[in-house]
Coordinates of C-alpha atoms in Angstrom, one line a residue:
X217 CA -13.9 29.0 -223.8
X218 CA -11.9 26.4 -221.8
X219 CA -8.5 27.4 -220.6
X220 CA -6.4 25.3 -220.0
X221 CA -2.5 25.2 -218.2
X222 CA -0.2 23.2 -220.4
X223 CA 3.6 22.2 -220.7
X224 CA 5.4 21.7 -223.7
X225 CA 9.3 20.5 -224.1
X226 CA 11.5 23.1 -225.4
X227 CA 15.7 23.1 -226.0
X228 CA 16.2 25.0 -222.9
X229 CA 13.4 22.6 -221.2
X230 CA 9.7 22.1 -220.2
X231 CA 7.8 25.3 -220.1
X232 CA 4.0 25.8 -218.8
X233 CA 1.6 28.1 -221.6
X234 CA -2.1 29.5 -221.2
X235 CA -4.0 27.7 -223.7
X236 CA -7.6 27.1 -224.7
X237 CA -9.1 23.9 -225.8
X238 CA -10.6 23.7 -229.3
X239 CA -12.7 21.9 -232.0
X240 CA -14.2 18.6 -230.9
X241 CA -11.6 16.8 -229.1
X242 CA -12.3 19.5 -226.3
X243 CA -15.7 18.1 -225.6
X244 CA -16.8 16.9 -222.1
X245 CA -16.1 13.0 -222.7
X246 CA -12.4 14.3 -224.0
X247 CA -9.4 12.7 -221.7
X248 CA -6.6 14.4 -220.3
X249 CA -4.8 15.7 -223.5
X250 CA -7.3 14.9 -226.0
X251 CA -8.1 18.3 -227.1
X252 CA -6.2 20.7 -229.4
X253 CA -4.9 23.8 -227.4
X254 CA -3.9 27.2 -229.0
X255 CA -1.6 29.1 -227.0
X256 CA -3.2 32.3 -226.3
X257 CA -0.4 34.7 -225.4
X258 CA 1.6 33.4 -228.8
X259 CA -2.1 33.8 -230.5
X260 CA -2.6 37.1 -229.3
X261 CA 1.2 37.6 -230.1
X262 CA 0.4 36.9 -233.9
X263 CA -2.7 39.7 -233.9
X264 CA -0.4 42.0 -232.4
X265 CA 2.1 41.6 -234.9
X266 CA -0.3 41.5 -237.5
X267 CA -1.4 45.3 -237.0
X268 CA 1.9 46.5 -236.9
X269 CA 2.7 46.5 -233.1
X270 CA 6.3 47.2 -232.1
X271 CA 7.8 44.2 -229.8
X272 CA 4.3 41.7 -230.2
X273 CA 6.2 39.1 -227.6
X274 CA 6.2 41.2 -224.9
X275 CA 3.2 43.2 -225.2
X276 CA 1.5 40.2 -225.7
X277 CA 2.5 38.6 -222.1
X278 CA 1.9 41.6 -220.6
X279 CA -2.0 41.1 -221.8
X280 CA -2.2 37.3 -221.8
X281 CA 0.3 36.3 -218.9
X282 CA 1.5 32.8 -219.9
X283 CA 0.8 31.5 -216.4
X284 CA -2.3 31.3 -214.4
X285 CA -2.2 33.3 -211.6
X286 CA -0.7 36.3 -213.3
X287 CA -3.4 35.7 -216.0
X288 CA -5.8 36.1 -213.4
X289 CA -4.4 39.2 -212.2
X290 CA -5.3 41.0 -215.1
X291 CA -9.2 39.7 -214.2
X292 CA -12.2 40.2 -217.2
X293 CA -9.5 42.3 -219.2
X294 CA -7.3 39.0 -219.7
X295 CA -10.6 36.8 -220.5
X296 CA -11.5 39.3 -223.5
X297 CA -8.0 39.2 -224.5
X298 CA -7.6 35.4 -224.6
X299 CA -11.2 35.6 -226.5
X300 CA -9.4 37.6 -229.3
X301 CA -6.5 35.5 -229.5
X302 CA -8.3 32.5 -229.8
X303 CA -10.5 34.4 -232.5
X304 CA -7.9 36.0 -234.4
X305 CA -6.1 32.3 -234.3
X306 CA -9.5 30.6 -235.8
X307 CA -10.2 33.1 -238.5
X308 CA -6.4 33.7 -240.0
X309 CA -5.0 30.0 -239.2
X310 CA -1.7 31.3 -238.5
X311 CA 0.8 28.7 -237.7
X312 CA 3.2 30.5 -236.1
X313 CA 3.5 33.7 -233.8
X314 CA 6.3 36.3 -232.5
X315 CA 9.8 35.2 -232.2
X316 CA 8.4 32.2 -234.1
X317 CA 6.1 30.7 -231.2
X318 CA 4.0 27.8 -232.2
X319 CA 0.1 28.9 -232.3
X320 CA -1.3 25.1 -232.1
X321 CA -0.8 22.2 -230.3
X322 CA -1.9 19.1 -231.3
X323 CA -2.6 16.0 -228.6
X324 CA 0.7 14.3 -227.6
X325 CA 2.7 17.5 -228.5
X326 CA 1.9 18.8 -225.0
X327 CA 1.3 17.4 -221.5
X328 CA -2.2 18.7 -219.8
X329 CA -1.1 20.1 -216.4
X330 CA -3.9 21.7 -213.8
X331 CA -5.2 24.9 -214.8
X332 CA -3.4 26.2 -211.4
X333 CA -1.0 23.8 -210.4
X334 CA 0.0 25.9 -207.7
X335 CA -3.2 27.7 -206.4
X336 CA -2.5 30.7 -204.2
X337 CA -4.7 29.2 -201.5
X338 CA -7.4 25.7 -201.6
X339 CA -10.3 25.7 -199.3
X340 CA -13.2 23.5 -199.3
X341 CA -16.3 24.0 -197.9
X342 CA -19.3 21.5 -196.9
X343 CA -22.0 23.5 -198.5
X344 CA -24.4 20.4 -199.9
X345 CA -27.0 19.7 -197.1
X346 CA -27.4 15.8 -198.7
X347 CA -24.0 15.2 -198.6
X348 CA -23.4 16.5 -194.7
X349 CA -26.5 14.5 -193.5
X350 CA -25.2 11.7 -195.1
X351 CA -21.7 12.0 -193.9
X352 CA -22.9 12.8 -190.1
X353 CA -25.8 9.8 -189.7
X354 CA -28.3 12.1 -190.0
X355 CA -27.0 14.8 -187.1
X356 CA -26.3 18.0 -188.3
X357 CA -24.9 20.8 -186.1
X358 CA -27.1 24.2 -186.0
X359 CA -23.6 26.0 -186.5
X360 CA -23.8 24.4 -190.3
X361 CA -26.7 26.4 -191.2
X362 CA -25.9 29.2 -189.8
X363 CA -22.7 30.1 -192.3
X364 CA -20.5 28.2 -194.4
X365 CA -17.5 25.9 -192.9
X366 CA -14.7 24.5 -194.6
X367 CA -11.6 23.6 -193.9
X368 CA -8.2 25.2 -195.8
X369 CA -6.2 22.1 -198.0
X370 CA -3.0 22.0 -199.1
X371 CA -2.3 23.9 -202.5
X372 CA 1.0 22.1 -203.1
X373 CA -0.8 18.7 -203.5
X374 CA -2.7 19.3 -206.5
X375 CA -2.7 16.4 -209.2
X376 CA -2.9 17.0 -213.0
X377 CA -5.3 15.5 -214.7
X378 CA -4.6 12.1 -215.9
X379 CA -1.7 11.4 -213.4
X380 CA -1.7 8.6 -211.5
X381 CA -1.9 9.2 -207.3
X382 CA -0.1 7.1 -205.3
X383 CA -2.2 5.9 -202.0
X384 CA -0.4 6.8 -198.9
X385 CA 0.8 4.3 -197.2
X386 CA -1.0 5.4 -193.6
X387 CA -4.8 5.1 -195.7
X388 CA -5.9 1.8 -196.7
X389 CA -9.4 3.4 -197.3
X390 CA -9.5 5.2 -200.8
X391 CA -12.1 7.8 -201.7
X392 CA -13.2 10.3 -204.0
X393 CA -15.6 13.5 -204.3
X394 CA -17.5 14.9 -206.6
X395 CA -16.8 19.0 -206.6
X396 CA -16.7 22.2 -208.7
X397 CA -14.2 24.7 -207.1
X398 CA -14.6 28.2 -208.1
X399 CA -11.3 30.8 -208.9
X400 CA -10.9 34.2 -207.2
X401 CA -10.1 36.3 -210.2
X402 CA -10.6 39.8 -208.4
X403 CA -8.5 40.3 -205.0
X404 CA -11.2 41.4 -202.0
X405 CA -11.7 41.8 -198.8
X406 CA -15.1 42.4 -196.9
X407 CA -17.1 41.3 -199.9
X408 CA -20.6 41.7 -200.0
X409 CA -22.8 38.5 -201.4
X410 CA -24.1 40.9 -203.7
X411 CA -20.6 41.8 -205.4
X412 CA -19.1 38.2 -205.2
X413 CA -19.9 36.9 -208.5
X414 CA -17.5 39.5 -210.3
X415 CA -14.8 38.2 -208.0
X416 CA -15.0 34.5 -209.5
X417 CA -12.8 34.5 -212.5
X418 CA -14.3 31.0 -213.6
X419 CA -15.1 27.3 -212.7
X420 CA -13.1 23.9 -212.8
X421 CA -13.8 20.3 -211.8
X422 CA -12.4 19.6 -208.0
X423 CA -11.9 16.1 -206.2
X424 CA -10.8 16.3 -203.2
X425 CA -9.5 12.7 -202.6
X426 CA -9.8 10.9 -199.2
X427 CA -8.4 8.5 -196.7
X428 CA -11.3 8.0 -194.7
X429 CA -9.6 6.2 -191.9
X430 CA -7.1 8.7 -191.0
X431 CA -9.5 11.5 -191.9
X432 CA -11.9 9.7 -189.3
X433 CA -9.7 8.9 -186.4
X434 CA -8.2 12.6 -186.7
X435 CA -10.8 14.6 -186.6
X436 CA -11.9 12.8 -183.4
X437 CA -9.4 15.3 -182.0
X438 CA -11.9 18.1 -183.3
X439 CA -9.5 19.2 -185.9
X440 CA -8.5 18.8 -189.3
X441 CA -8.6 17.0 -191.4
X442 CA -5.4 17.2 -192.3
X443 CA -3.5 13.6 -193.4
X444 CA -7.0 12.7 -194.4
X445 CA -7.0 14.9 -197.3
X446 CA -3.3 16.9 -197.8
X447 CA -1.8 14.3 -200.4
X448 CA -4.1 14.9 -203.3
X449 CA -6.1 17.5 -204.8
X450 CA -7.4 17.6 -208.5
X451 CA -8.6 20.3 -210.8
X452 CA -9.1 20.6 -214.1
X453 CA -9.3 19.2 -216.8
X454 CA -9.8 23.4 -217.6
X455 CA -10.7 26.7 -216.1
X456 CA -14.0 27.9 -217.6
X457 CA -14.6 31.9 -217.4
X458 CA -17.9 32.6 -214.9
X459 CA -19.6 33.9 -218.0
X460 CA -19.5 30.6 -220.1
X461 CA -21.4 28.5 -217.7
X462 CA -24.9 28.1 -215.7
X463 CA -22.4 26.0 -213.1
X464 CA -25.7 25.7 -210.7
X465 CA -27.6 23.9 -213.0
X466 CA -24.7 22.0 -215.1
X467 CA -25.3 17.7 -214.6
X468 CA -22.2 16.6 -212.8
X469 CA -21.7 12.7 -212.7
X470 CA -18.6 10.2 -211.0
X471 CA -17.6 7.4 -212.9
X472 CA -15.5 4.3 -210.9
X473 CA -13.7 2.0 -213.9
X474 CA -16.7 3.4 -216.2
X475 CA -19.6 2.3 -213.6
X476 CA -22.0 5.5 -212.8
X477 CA -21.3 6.1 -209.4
X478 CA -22.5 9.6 -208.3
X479 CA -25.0 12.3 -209.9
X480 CA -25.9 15.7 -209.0
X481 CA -25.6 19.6 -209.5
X482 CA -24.3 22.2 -207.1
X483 CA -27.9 23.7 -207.3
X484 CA -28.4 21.6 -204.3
X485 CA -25.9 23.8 -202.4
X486 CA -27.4 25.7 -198.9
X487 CA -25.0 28.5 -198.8
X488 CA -24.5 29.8 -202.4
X489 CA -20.7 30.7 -203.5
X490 CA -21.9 34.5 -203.3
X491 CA -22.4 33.3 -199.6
X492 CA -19.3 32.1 -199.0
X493 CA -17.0 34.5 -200.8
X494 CA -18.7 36.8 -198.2
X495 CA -17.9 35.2 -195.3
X496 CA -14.7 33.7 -196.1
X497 CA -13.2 37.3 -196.6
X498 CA -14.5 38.8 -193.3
X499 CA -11.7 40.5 -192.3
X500 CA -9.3 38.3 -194.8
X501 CA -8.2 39.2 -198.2
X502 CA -8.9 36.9 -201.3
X503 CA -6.8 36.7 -203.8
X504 CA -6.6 35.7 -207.8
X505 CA -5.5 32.2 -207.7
X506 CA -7.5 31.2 -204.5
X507 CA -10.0 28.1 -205.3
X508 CA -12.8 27.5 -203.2
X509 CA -14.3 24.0 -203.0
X510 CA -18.4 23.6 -203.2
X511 CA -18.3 21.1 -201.0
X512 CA -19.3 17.2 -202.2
X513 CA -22.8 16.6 -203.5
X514 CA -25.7 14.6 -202.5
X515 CA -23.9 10.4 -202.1
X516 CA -21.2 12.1 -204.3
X517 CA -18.5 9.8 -202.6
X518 CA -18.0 6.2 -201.3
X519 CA -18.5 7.0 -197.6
X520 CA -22.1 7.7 -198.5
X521 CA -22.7 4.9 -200.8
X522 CA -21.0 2.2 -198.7
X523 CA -18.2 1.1 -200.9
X524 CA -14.7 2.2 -201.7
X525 CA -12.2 2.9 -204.4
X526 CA -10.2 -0.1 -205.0
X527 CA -6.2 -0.5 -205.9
X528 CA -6.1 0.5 -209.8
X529 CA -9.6 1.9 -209.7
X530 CA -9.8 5.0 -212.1
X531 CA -12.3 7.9 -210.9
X532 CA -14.0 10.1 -214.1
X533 CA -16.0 13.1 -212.7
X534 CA -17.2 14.7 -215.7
X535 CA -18.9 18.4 -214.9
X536 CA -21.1 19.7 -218.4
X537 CA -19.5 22.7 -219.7
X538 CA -16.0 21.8 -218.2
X539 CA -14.9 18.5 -218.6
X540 CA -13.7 15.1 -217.4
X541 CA -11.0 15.5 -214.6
X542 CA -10.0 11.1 -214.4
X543 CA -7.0 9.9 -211.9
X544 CA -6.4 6.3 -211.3
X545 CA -5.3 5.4 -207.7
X546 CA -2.8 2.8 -206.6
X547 CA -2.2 1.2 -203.4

């Protein structure tokens, strides 16, 4: 299952719906869009109504929240409900749900949006040994190995997927990186490795774009980065439940204006996300809605491969099991 955020127009305006990608449109080559979404509250609306259930509408968004963060709330309970929507809408083929709420939406009738445009927090860790050797000549700090660092972004820059990002005009350096984030579904605090795992709701493509000439001459100051990386952040193209994915081993792969840029897996990760749950919520509270970065893998960017993103260049990264998450990038 791949759920997805979505906005559709509507007489009193745009609204955003849970959905989940289906048939073969929703494959991992599929573009921004391409895939046909039902809408799993009004889905799990229609079964409701079905059996007989007094007031379907709002017993159905009490169980499959239309937006993602109170979706997450509910944790595994709201993943087996959005299963049995999306099953009872396969099997019956019911057009339409409570208070007459469209079940299907077909490409163009919706705009793909993130699958948490707003995330409750955004941190990115630098967990891919490769990638930090790469990044640092060679020189890697002893603090490195000894737990996981990352840096906290900024959750009110995130990019849908498909939409074009504007360079800023402080960076004339573009870049990309190739991520998976993973989603807090369960709040915590002082979370044992052990019992991480049931605390990731599910998995979604992450680039976390940057201007490596600010980024560089900031952190000079031994902080940040900050400008370097707070204008843009993408997820998406959809939010895969924990359960429907072997993320370690899935192929990951960065495409520049169709060119193979970047390969890898996040098997190649020293400090595992169990890892990092734990020690990101010493003494700090996670929540449902928080996304945590994997950190870039092995020449998974253009600083490590010597060459940059260009003005009009369009970035694919394409994770198996999730998606294609492309943005072109202008000057």
């Amino acid at each position: 299952m791949k759920l997805a955020t979505f906005e559709v127009d509507t007489p009193v305006g745009p609204i955003e719906r849970i959905g989940a990608a289906v048939e073969a449109t929703g494959s991992d080559d599929a573009g921004a869009g391409d895939a046909t979404l039902v809408d799993l509250t009004a889905a799990y609306g229609a079964a409701l109504a079905a059996e007989g259930e007094p007031a379907p509408a709002d017993l159905a968004r009490a169980h499959v929240p239309p937006e993602m963060i109170a979706f997450l709330e509910r944790g595994d309970r709201a993943i087996a409900d959005a299963r049995d929507a999306l099953e009872y809408a396969a099997e019956t083929g019911t057009e339409r749900g409570p208070d007459g709420a469209k079940l299907r939406y077909e490409p163009g009738e919706y705009r793909l949006c993130a699958p948490l445009p707003r995330p409750n927090s955004l941190r990115d860790c630098m967990a891919i040994e490769e990638h930090v050797r790469n990044s640092m000549d060679g020189e890697i700090a002893d603090v490195w190995y000894d737990f996981p660092v990352y840096y906290k972004g900024n959750p009110d820059s995130v990019v849908a997927p498909g939409e074009t990002i504007q360079w800023p005009d402080y960076s004339g350096i573009m870049d990309y990186e190739l991520e998976i984030a993973a989603v807090i579904g369960e709040r915590g605090r002082n979370i044992p490795a052990e019992a991480a795992e049931e605390h990731i709701a599910g998995y979604t493509v992450f680039n976390d774009f940057s201007a490596r000439d600010i980024q560089g001459e900031e952190m000079e100051g031994r902080l940040g980065p900050a400008k370097g990386k707070d204008f843009a952040n993408g997820l998406g193209p959809y939010l895969v439940p924990r359960e429907s994915i072997d993320v370690l081993s899935a192929p990951m792969t960065a495409r520049v204006d169709g060119e193979v840029w970047s390969e890898g897996t996040v098997d190649e990760m020293y400090h595992s996300f169990a890892e990092i749950i734990e020690h990101v919520s010493q003494s700090e509270t996670l929540y449902p809605g928080d996304v945590i970065g994997s950190g870039t893998v092995g020449e998974g960017c253009g600083l490590e491969l010597g060459q940059w993103l260009e003005d009009g260049s369009t970035v694919e990264l394409a994770v198996e099991g999730i998606g294609t998450l492309a943005h072109t990038v202008v000057e």
